[in-house]
XYZ file of C-alpha atoms in Angstrom:
607
model
C 90.824 18.357 -57.432
C 87.058 18.406 -58.716
C 87.174 14.976 -60.182
C 88.765 13.343 -56.791
C 85.436 15.320 -55.058
C 83.189 13.714 -57.401
C 84.730 10.023 -57.708
C 84.197 10.551 -54.118
C 81.023 11.430 -53.296
C 80.023 8.237 -56.063
C 81.680 5.978 -53.883
C 79.890 7.290 -51.036
C 76.718 6.847 -52.690
C 77.807 3.151 -54.015
C 78.204 2.732 -50.271
C 74.575 3.869 -49.191
C 73.246 1.456 -51.529
C 75.159 -1.516 -50.444
C 73.486 -0.381 -47.036
C 69.849 -0.048 -48.525
C 70.062 -3.212 -50.121
C 71.479 -5.126 -47.150
C 68.464 -3.403 -44.753
C 66.460 -4.313 -47.166
C 67.334 -8.186 -46.884
C 67.444 -7.114 -43.529
C 63.823 -6.736 -43.372
C 62.903 -9.362 -45.557
C 64.329 -12.247 -43.210
C 62.545 -10.703 -40.017
C 59.318 -10.524 -42.369
C 59.869 -14.290 -43.276
C 60.161 -14.866 -39.119
C 57.385 -13.178 -38.359
C 55.330 -15.499 -41.192
C 57.057 -18.527 -39.245
C 55.851 -17.253 -36.084
C 52.441 -16.902 -37.232
C 52.444 -20.265 -38.312
C 53.889 -22.016 -34.515
C 51.380 -22.949 -31.763
C 51.532 -20.361 -28.693
C 53.604 -22.325 -26.343
C 56.153 -23.256 -29.259
C 56.780 -19.750 -29.923
C 56.835 -18.465 -26.191
C 59.770 -20.889 -26.092
C 61.211 -19.854 -29.037
C 61.192 -16.102 -27.779
C 61.671 -16.612 -24.216
C 58.199 -15.920 -23.144
C 55.759 -17.413 -20.281
C 55.603 -20.902 -21.855
C 59.103 -21.557 -21.560
C 58.885 -21.836 -18.036
C 56.309 -24.143 -18.119
C 58.505 -26.462 -20.286
C 59.786 -28.479 -17.616
C 56.639 -29.420 -16.064
C 54.961 -30.497 -19.647
C 57.981 -32.351 -20.246
C 57.719 -34.004 -16.643
C 53.837 -34.942 -17.371
C 54.945 -36.544 -20.444
C 58.091 -38.551 -19.190
C 54.677 -39.104 -16.437
C 52.573 -40.416 -19.311
C 54.848 -42.474 -20.594
C 56.148 -44.645 -17.887
C 52.274 -45.423 -16.974
C 52.214 -46.405 -20.399
C 54.656 -48.619 -19.760
C 53.198 -49.775 -16.708
C 50.363 -50.355 -18.386
C 52.512 -52.634 -22.055
C 54.221 -54.242 -19.182
C 51.104 -55.338 -17.113
C 49.151 -56.468 -20.057
C 52.471 -58.871 -21.139
C 51.876 -60.218 -17.578
C 51.082 -58.880 -14.206
C 54.528 -60.065 -12.887
C 56.466 -57.303 -14.582
C 54.859 -54.747 -12.826
C 56.509 -54.290 -9.179
C 59.795 -54.941 -10.584
C 59.471 -52.096 -13.387
C 58.347 -49.928 -10.279
C 60.968 -51.257 -7.914
C 63.577 -50.617 -10.819
C 62.317 -46.539 -10.849
C 63.304 -46.548 -7.393
C 66.525 -47.983 -7.616
C 65.449 -50.826 -5.434
C 65.881 -54.825 -5.797
C 63.087 -56.685 -6.814
C 64.707 -60.203 -6.135
C 65.285 -61.691 -3.241
C 67.064 -64.470 -2.934
C 65.468 -65.679 0.712
C 61.722 -65.046 0.997
C 59.824 -65.265 4.160
C 57.221 -67.604 3.085
C 57.921 -70.702 0.761
C 54.418 -70.505 -0.767
C 53.921 -66.860 -1.017
C 51.720 -65.887 -3.810
C 52.103 -62.423 -3.953
C 55.735 -62.379 -5.152
C 53.941 -63.558 -8.447
C 54.605 -59.278 -8.845
C 58.411 -60.511 -8.112
C 60.157 -62.424 -10.213
C 58.772 -63.427 -13.917
C 55.946 -65.909 -12.973
C 57.863 -67.151 -10.245
C 56.224 -67.542 -6.567
C 59.225 -68.882 -4.627
C 58.243 -72.220 -3.629
C 61.102 -72.405 -1.645
C 63.844 -75.256 -0.500
C 62.840 -78.666 -1.424
C 64.245 -81.937 -0.264
C 67.122 -83.055 -2.826
C 65.515 -86.731 -3.875
C 66.752 -89.343 -5.956
C 65.861 -90.385 -8.887
C 62.639 -92.271 -9.135
C 62.848 -95.912 -9.671
C 62.027 -96.711 -13.653
C 59.215 -99.002 -13.070
C 56.104 -96.398 -13.431
C 52.496 -97.167 -13.318
C 50.261 -99.099 -15.675
C 48.952 -95.719 -17.165
C 48.693 -93.905 -20.685
C 49.604 -90.444 -20.876
C 49.278 -88.786 -23.870
C 50.149 -85.342 -23.137
C 49.669 -81.641 -24.344
C 53.050 -79.546 -23.667
C 53.616 -76.064 -24.121
C 57.928 -76.372 -24.897
C 59.984 -74.020 -22.664
C 62.280 -73.432 -25.428
C 65.295 -73.850 -23.579
C 67.306 -77.060 -21.792
C 65.425 -77.940 -18.874
C 63.660 -80.505 -16.705
C 60.588 -81.232 -18.455
C 61.355 -80.497 -22.381
C 60.516 -83.704 -23.487
C 57.384 -84.594 -21.816
C 56.815 -84.112 -17.845
C 60.029 -86.081 -16.569
C 62.235 -84.322 -14.651
C 65.961 -84.013 -16.020
C 67.813 -86.894 -15.295
C 64.941 -89.311 -15.657
C 65.251 -92.385 -17.523
C 62.314 -90.925 -19.872
C 63.307 -87.399 -20.243
C 66.327 -86.478 -21.478
C 67.539 -83.216 -22.807
C 64.810 -82.585 -25.168
C 62.306 -84.540 -27.494
C 63.564 -84.786 -31.074
C 61.949 -82.024 -33.703
C 60.591 -82.659 -36.854
C 61.232 -86.083 -37.019
C 62.042 -87.904 -40.397
C 59.079 -86.531 -42.498
C 59.566 -82.931 -40.672
C 56.530 -81.731 -39.321
C 52.642 -81.678 -40.670
C 51.785 -78.503 -39.385
C 54.189 -75.347 -38.847
C 55.621 -75.130 -35.096
C 54.265 -78.440 -34.052
C 56.443 -81.246 -32.506
C 55.919 -84.350 -35.627
C 58.566 -86.041 -34.183
C 56.052 -88.705 -32.140
C 53.684 -89.165 -35.360
C 50.755 -87.813 -33.179
C 49.612 -85.671 -36.096
C 47.502 -87.444 -38.660
C 49.071 -88.481 -41.970
C 52.643 -88.478 -40.130
C 55.487 -90.542 -40.201
C 56.555 -90.751 -36.281
C 56.448 -93.842 -34.046
C 53.352 -93.098 -32.766
C 52.176 -92.874 -28.998
C 53.574 -94.611 -26.717
C 51.529 -96.111 -23.764
C 52.758 -96.232 -19.873
C 52.995 -93.510 -17.692
C 54.948 -93.104 -14.823
C 59.098 -93.155 -15.564
C 58.489 -93.386 -19.734
C 55.389 -90.870 -19.538
C 57.160 -88.004 -20.811
C 58.027 -89.966 -24.099
C 54.470 -90.040 -25.205
C 53.669 -86.718 -25.035
C 53.183 -83.629 -27.416
C 54.909 -80.888 -27.180
C 53.849 -76.886 -28.558
C 56.743 -74.598 -28.742
C 56.421 -70.893 -27.125
C 55.895 -69.358 -29.955
C 53.311 -71.174 -31.407
C 51.036 -70.427 -34.403
C 47.392 -70.668 -33.818
C 46.784 -69.333 -37.523
C 48.551 -72.934 -38.281
C 46.576 -75.941 -36.238
C 44.060 -77.327 -37.958
C 40.263 -76.047 -37.297
C 39.070 -78.665 -36.214
C 41.662 -79.123 -33.415
C 41.403 -75.477 -31.724
C 39.091 -73.150 -30.619
C 39.669 -69.686 -30.755
C 38.526 -66.528 -28.802
C 39.527 -62.967 -28.635
C 42.339 -63.217 -26.004
C 42.095 -67.128 -25.960
C 42.329 -70.547 -26.884
C 42.442 -73.977 -27.076
C 43.599 -76.504 -28.545
C 42.815 -80.159 -28.355
C 44.648 -83.703 -28.761
C 45.848 -84.016 -32.419
C 46.060 -87.957 -31.890
C 43.941 -90.058 -33.928
C 43.273 -91.972 -31.195
C 41.661 -89.564 -28.703
C 38.873 -89.238 -30.095
C 37.794 -84.991 -29.342
C 34.925 -85.415 -27.197
C 35.265 -81.659 -25.793
C 34.225 -78.414 -26.053
C 35.479 -74.833 -24.174
C 34.519 -71.226 -23.685
C 34.989 -68.006 -22.282
C 31.820 -66.885 -20.568
C 33.459 -64.425 -18.188
C 36.273 -62.491 -17.525
C 36.281 -61.141 -13.548
C 38.651 -58.171 -13.086
C 40.384 -57.589 -9.666
C 42.971 -54.897 -8.168
C 45.464 -57.844 -7.020
C 46.691 -60.671 -7.851
C 43.839 -63.549 -7.044
C 44.603 -66.036 -5.082
C 41.936 -68.785 -4.437
C 38.205 -69.436 -6.732
C 35.767 -71.501 -5.510
C 32.314 -72.124 -6.530
C 28.918 -72.581 -3.737
C 27.892 -76.154 -3.494
C 24.776 -75.016 -5.845
C 27.286 -73.585 -8.575
C 25.053 -70.272 -8.786
C 28.019 -68.533 -7.268
C 31.968 -67.937 -7.479
C 34.189 -66.769 -4.381
C 37.346 -65.525 -5.210
C 40.936 -64.100 -2.423
C 42.700 -61.554 -3.437
C 44.532 -58.562 -1.299
C 42.201 -57.973 1.951
C 39.240 -58.732 -0.095
C 36.414 -61.712 -0.609
C 34.544 -61.013 -3.612
C 31.432 -62.918 -4.591
C 30.126 -63.085 -8.561
C 27.085 -64.246 -10.088
C 28.287 -67.174 -12.481
C 25.164 -66.503 -14.486
C 25.725 -62.578 -14.880
C 29.580 -62.389 -14.184
C 28.691 -59.782 -11.718
C 29.824 -58.853 -8.325
C 26.863 -59.676 -5.975
C 29.237 -58.707 -2.619
C 32.056 -57.850 -1.500
C 33.693 -59.200 1.963
C 36.506 -57.234 4.102
C 37.383 -56.787 7.246
C 37.696 -53.365 8.308
C 40.022 -54.014 12.028
C 42.411 -55.690 10.541
C 44.381 -52.428 9.563
C 44.886 -50.477 6.413
C 48.823 -51.233 6.230
C 50.754 -53.597 4.344
C 49.261 -56.342 2.337
C 46.894 -59.017 3.547
C 46.311 -61.668 0.736
C 43.446 -63.920 1.289
C 44.474 -66.852 0.277
C 41.784 -69.362 0.225
C 38.156 -69.251 0.165
C 35.008 -72.293 0.646
C 31.507 -71.319 0.802
C 29.265 -73.445 3.581
C 27.599 -76.605 1.615
C 24.099 -74.307 2.450
C 25.866 -71.375 0.863
C 25.177 -68.919 3.734
C 28.264 -68.848 5.240
C 32.064 -68.401 3.055
C 35.418 -69.352 4.928
C 38.481 -67.156 4.356
C 41.889 -68.372 5.499
C 44.560 -64.846 5.041
C 47.907 -64.372 5.661
C 47.234 -63.105 9.373
C 46.663 -66.612 10.728
C 42.846 -66.409 11.042
C 40.044 -67.985 10.028
C 36.857 -66.063 9.389
C 33.170 -67.354 8.786
C 31.656 -64.714 7.423
C 28.008 -64.689 7.102
C 27.248 -63.538 3.251
C 24.115 -62.108 3.907
C 25.095 -60.158 6.599
C 28.595 -59.393 5.309
C 29.503 -60.043 8.995
C 32.237 -62.078 10.470
C 30.215 -64.576 12.491
C 33.050 -66.421 13.873
C 36.825 -66.300 14.125
C 38.936 -69.103 14.120
C 42.509 -68.980 15.534
C 45.355 -71.500 16.350
C 47.791 -71.528 13.551
C 51.561 -69.584 13.974
C 52.048 -69.496 9.885
C 49.783 -68.015 7.339
C 46.925 -70.411 5.824
C 46.475 -71.234 2.480
C 43.694 -73.915 2.022
C 40.330 -74.568 3.568
C 38.028 -76.818 2.820
C 33.940 -77.822 4.468
C 32.503 -81.713 5.292
C 29.164 -82.509 2.856
C 27.132 -82.028 5.739
C 28.756 -78.098 7.010
C 29.657 -79.187 10.403
C 33.505 -79.469 9.823
C 36.314 -77.239 8.242
C 39.549 -78.655 7.601
C 42.623 -75.703 7.501
C 45.848 -76.376 6.149
C 48.984 -73.689 7.299
C 52.797 -73.380 6.393
C 53.117 -73.898 10.428
C 53.489 -77.592 9.294
C 49.335 -79.003 10.408
C 46.028 -78.873 9.240
C 43.465 -78.520 11.642
C 39.845 -79.503 11.763
C 37.517 -77.185 13.268
C 34.130 -77.878 14.417
C 31.475 -75.074 13.561
C 28.940 -75.142 16.118
C 31.555 -75.065 19.425
C 34.912 -74.146 18.148
C 36.933 -76.747 19.167
C 39.957 -78.412 16.828
C 42.394 -81.105 16.294
C 45.824 -80.129 15.208
C 46.872 -82.887 12.850
C 50.649 -82.359 12.682
C 53.367 -83.482 10.318
C 56.278 -84.919 12.822
C 57.468 -87.599 10.289
C 61.243 -88.134 11.863
C 62.373 -87.520 7.792
C 60.241 -84.023 7.455
C 61.813 -83.224 10.734
C 64.782 -81.168 8.617
C 62.353 -80.225 5.397
C 59.938 -77.368 5.240
C 56.436 -79.802 5.559
C 54.316 -76.787 5.413
C 50.553 -77.637 4.561
C 49.709 -76.332 1.138
C 46.263 -78.507 0.423
C 43.555 -79.896 1.856
C 40.550 -81.477 1.092
C 37.761 -83.671 2.747
C 36.616 -86.947 1.467
C 32.671 -87.145 0.232
C 31.821 -89.059 3.156
C 33.735 -87.175 5.811
C 36.145 -89.890 6.730
C 39.329 -88.728 5.420
C 41.497 -85.693 5.455
C 44.130 -85.413 2.828
C 46.655 -82.964 2.923
C 49.420 -81.863 0.467
C 52.687 -80.662 2.147
C 55.910 -78.848 0.735
C 58.135 -81.854 2.002
C 57.020 -83.982 -1.440
C 54.657 -86.051 0.399
C 50.704 -86.409 0.542
C 49.359 -87.433 3.495
C 46.234 -88.753 5.004
C 44.354 -88.466 8.152
C 41.471 -90.353 10.098
C 38.789 -87.544 10.500
C 37.099 -89.048 13.661
C 41.018 -90.564 15.632
C 43.201 -88.179 14.162
C 45.097 -90.709 13.370
C 47.099 -90.579 10.554
C 46.791 -93.336 7.870
C 48.620 -93.077 5.062
C 51.541 -91.218 3.647
C 51.722 -91.182 -0.254
C 54.936 -90.698 -1.675
C 56.113 -90.360 -5.378
C 56.148 -86.514 -6.143
C 59.531 -85.071 -6.637
C 59.063 -81.936 -5.875
C 56.316 -80.012 -3.090
C 52.952 -81.056 -3.193
C 50.612 -78.074 -4.480
C 46.895 -79.008 -4.628
C 45.443 -82.335 -3.350
C 41.161 -82.938 -4.519
C 39.297 -86.534 -4.092
C 37.496 -87.960 -7.026
C 33.300 -87.528 -6.236
C 32.885 -91.357 -5.242
C 35.808 -90.577 -2.780
C 38.002 -93.364 -4.321
C 40.538 -91.510 -5.970
C 42.865 -88.561 -5.041
C 44.441 -86.526 -7.166
C 47.820 -83.715 -6.126
C 49.428 -81.722 -8.327
C 52.727 -81.021 -7.775
C 55.787 -78.419 -8.646
C 57.720 -81.247 -10.267
C 54.840 -80.427 -12.976
C 53.254 -83.828 -12.789
C 49.770 -84.863 -11.559
C 49.292 -88.133 -9.557
C 46.302 -90.540 -9.499
C 46.487 -92.439 -6.271
C 43.606 -95.479 -5.430
C 42.835 -94.894 -2.092
C 39.683 -97.399 -2.196
C 41.314 -99.384 0.640
C 41.568 -96.886 3.229
C 39.667 -97.914 6.173
C 39.169 -101.506 5.343
C 41.080 -104.395 7.533
C 44.764 -105.724 6.279
C 46.155 -108.779 6.965
C 49.731 -108.017 8.570
C 52.414 -110.998 9.281
C 53.222 -109.372 12.485
C 49.550 -109.550 13.885
C 49.943 -106.549 14.735
C 46.886 -103.654 13.730
C 45.869 -102.591 10.346
C 47.178 -99.908 9.178
C 44.810 -96.508 10.126
C 43.212 -98.994 13.036
C 44.554 -97.690 16.268
C 44.501 -99.206 19.601
C 42.771 -97.347 22.478
C 45.952 -97.945 24.825
C 47.846 -96.356 21.984
C 49.979 -93.671 23.180
C 50.707 -90.866 21.010
C 53.603 -89.656 19.341
C 54.073 -85.606 20.918
C 52.763 -82.916 19.211
C 51.120 -85.368 16.993
C 47.304 -85.264 17.085
C 46.216 -82.361 19.878
C 42.256 -81.463 20.031
C 42.173 -77.902 21.337
C 39.741 -75.548 22.713
C 38.277 -72.423 20.953
C 41.264 -69.949 21.734
C 43.641 -72.698 20.636
C 45.018 -73.826 24.505
C 45.996 -77.999 23.750
C 44.071 -80.414 25.222
C 44.852 -83.955 25.544
C 46.395 -85.897 22.657
C 44.007 -88.506 21.092
C 45.735 -90.691 18.913
C 49.136 -91.338 16.966
C 51.101 -90.274 14.065
C 54.127 -92.161 14.179
C 52.748 -95.488 12.886
C 51.033 -94.902 9.135
C 52.101 -96.642 6.529
C 53.852 -95.183 3.639
C 52.942 -95.781 -0.003
C 54.927 -94.692 -3.021
C 54.326 -93.939 -6.781
C 55.302 -98.481 -7.450
C 52.719 -99.076 -4.354
C 53.960 -100.116 -1.792
C 51.023 -99.356 0.815
C 47.003 -99.500 1.172
C 47.193 -96.911 -1.231
C 48.756 -96.591 -4.683
C 49.834 -94.318 -7.688
C 47.744 -96.076 -10.958
C 48.386 -92.972 -12.909
C 50.698 -90.354 -13.569
C 49.821 -86.976 -16.042
C 52.591 -85.060 -17.737
C 52.618 -82.645 -20.273
C 52.857 -79.371 -18.482
C 55.438 -77.248 -18.826
C 56.193 -75.720 -15.872
C 54.825 -76.226 -11.791
C 50.837 -77.625 -11.359
C 49.558 -75.027 -8.807
C 45.883 -76.464 -8.965
C 44.069 -79.459 -9.662
C 39.957 -80.717 -9.647
C 38.078 -83.275 -10.290
C 34.774 -82.571 -12.329
C 31.215 -83.230 -10.239
C 30.708 -86.215 -13.078
C 34.232 -87.910 -12.213
C 34.884 -87.644 -16.101
C 37.417 -84.980 -16.032
C 40.279 -83.780 -13.967
C 41.857 -80.426 -14.069
C 45.159 -78.130 -13.774
C 46.475 -74.818 -13.980
C 49.828 -74.585 -14.012
C 52.295 -71.835 -13.864
C 52.670 -72.230 -17.648
C 49.956 -70.101 -17.789
C 47.759 -73.151 -19.388
C 45.170 -75.517 -18.281
C 44.677 -78.614 -19.278
C 41.924 -81.510 -19.112
C 42.587 -84.719 -18.560
C 40.104 -87.912 -18.795
C 39.896 -89.339 -15.437
C 40.098 -92.822 -16.647
C 43.394 -92.804 -18.664
C 45.222 -89.635 -17.672
C 44.964 -89.121 -21.386
C 44.775 -85.271 -22.338
C 41.651 -83.923 -24.548
C 42.750 -79.919 -24.464
C 45.198 -77.186 -23.519
C 43.494 -73.969 -22.525
C 45.332 -70.827 -22.860
C 44.294 -66.813 -21.904
C 45.885 -65.930 -18.946
C 48.924 -63.898 -18.784
C 50.141 -65.234 -15.807
C 50.257 -68.298 -13.599
C 47.413 -69.902 -13.051
C 47.171 -70.317 -9.310
C 43.454 -71.353 -8.299
C 41.129 -73.427 -10.156
C 37.743 -75.202 -9.255
C 35.098 -77.493 -10.812
C 31.697 -76.541 -10.352
C 29.847 -79.129 -7.579
C 26.943 -78.814 -10.142
C 27.189 -77.691 -13.826
C 29.793 -77.780 -15.926
C 31.544 -74.883 -15.192
C 35.259 -73.799 -15.014
C 36.994 -71.144 -12.723
C 40.588 -69.924 -13.166
C 42.233 -67.024 -11.152
C 45.330 -65.660 -11.955
C 49.011 -63.349 -11.222
C 47.301 -61.444 -14.468
C 44.622 -60.201 -11.504
C 41.481 -61.982 -13.427
C 39.652 -64.964 -12.745
C 38.015 -66.279 -15.643
C 34.587 -68.322 -15.680
C 34.869 -71.100 -18.461
C 31.972 -73.360 -19.758
C 32.801 -77.119 -21.298
C 30.662 -79.596 -22.049
C 30.515 -82.522 -24.033
C 29.892 -83.355 -27.645
C 29.325 -86.638 -29.588
């Protein structure tokens, strides 16, 4: 009995020992946890222990998600301003892709569909004849990377000179990585060499660059690099490098830069964007003036689509989406005049060299010549029988240096020229296969350059304008209207300053038509092929040496104005180059882009 009690007490003592051991182990774990907590941040310990920090956890996560979205927006903006609105609308659950934009030349949608601003429907034209002009076209082209109209050069698909894309590599392989050498345009290669001849076959002589061009593999004497830009010069041994280009200023904006324009003395640059026109000192890059119409209201967008200095530099004309032309007194930052009359957005403005007249182009199928003294205007209407069923909105206007002619590019692919004095339509220039977005006269007034959504530029010889031409039927020569001639309805309508219609002064129905083959008094003498995408803006240098073009392919190209040979391809913008201008005084180039930047470049001729 006693032995049983002793064994029972020993058993109980052993269990207590085990429990004591477990307790020590348990206390040890608590100690370890306490040590861990000492190493935690306050917020982590609060979350772990269920303290006040846990209640703020959702707010912290929300702030972090917002910061991440902001970082993503910044990355998208760096890759191209076009993606920003897409990203914002996706976050709101909306669909940013609108297949039927209201305005076929609405550059605001630069932010909507990649780099595409929806040019609208253009007529389906038959392929042009195989006979082209007699100019040389040695082009530089950024390769699209996929099958498309301009892979082999600048020619559209179905064109005799195009094909599904030029062969890559060539018999000996590319001399430099990433560059198409199949045409033998690189020194030491075994290709076929450049093809001379513009028009249909011009694309066959073009040099193609892929999208993934590695600038580090381009020979040093064929390139120039900056921190965020580069220029590649034509490597054809027959093309001597005579040009140097460098970036001078980058001007940041808060929206798409729709237009850029130098003053006559080259000292100032005006830009147009959403609601404001801004003026910069070209030497310092500093903003000197901001012009905004407070009476226009604050809701919605109001993009300024065109800006133009008066020749004396005292006034700036702006054309906007609200259909008004505003003439600003720059020194007072006040509106001097407002010209009303257009029925749709105003896309282009140009002053005459004496400053008395200003011409405007609008999506309402008209150009208007305004008198700066009394505000009256002549209405130049596009009412051709073959344009009645097409969108013929005027996208670009230019006054010739002598003030005699107004040229206008249109969405219906035709370039038209009117007599300023009479308002008579004297010439239709046909040859482009898509909308014409830009026109510019040469300094001597004998040439006209046009840029089109067909990815090409054309040079038109207009030196015969105004000269009598013999006609077999004994009729009047093109552009010489008779006094007893009755106008076609709506052709040219002089108006009062308020926009009321007056008596019609002349007809636009009898103008001759010229084509790339040269059927009229003016003819296309050179084709410029090389851009991989829409040509949106063109300009001619003050000395007539260079033609410069800006494109939806984000590039700028310098062309020799005498033979259509490209000298260099300039890349720097992260979105479409919407507008370019060359200074009338000095070697300055300005570019405006969908990446919310305007840039000022300098160029010079080298020995």
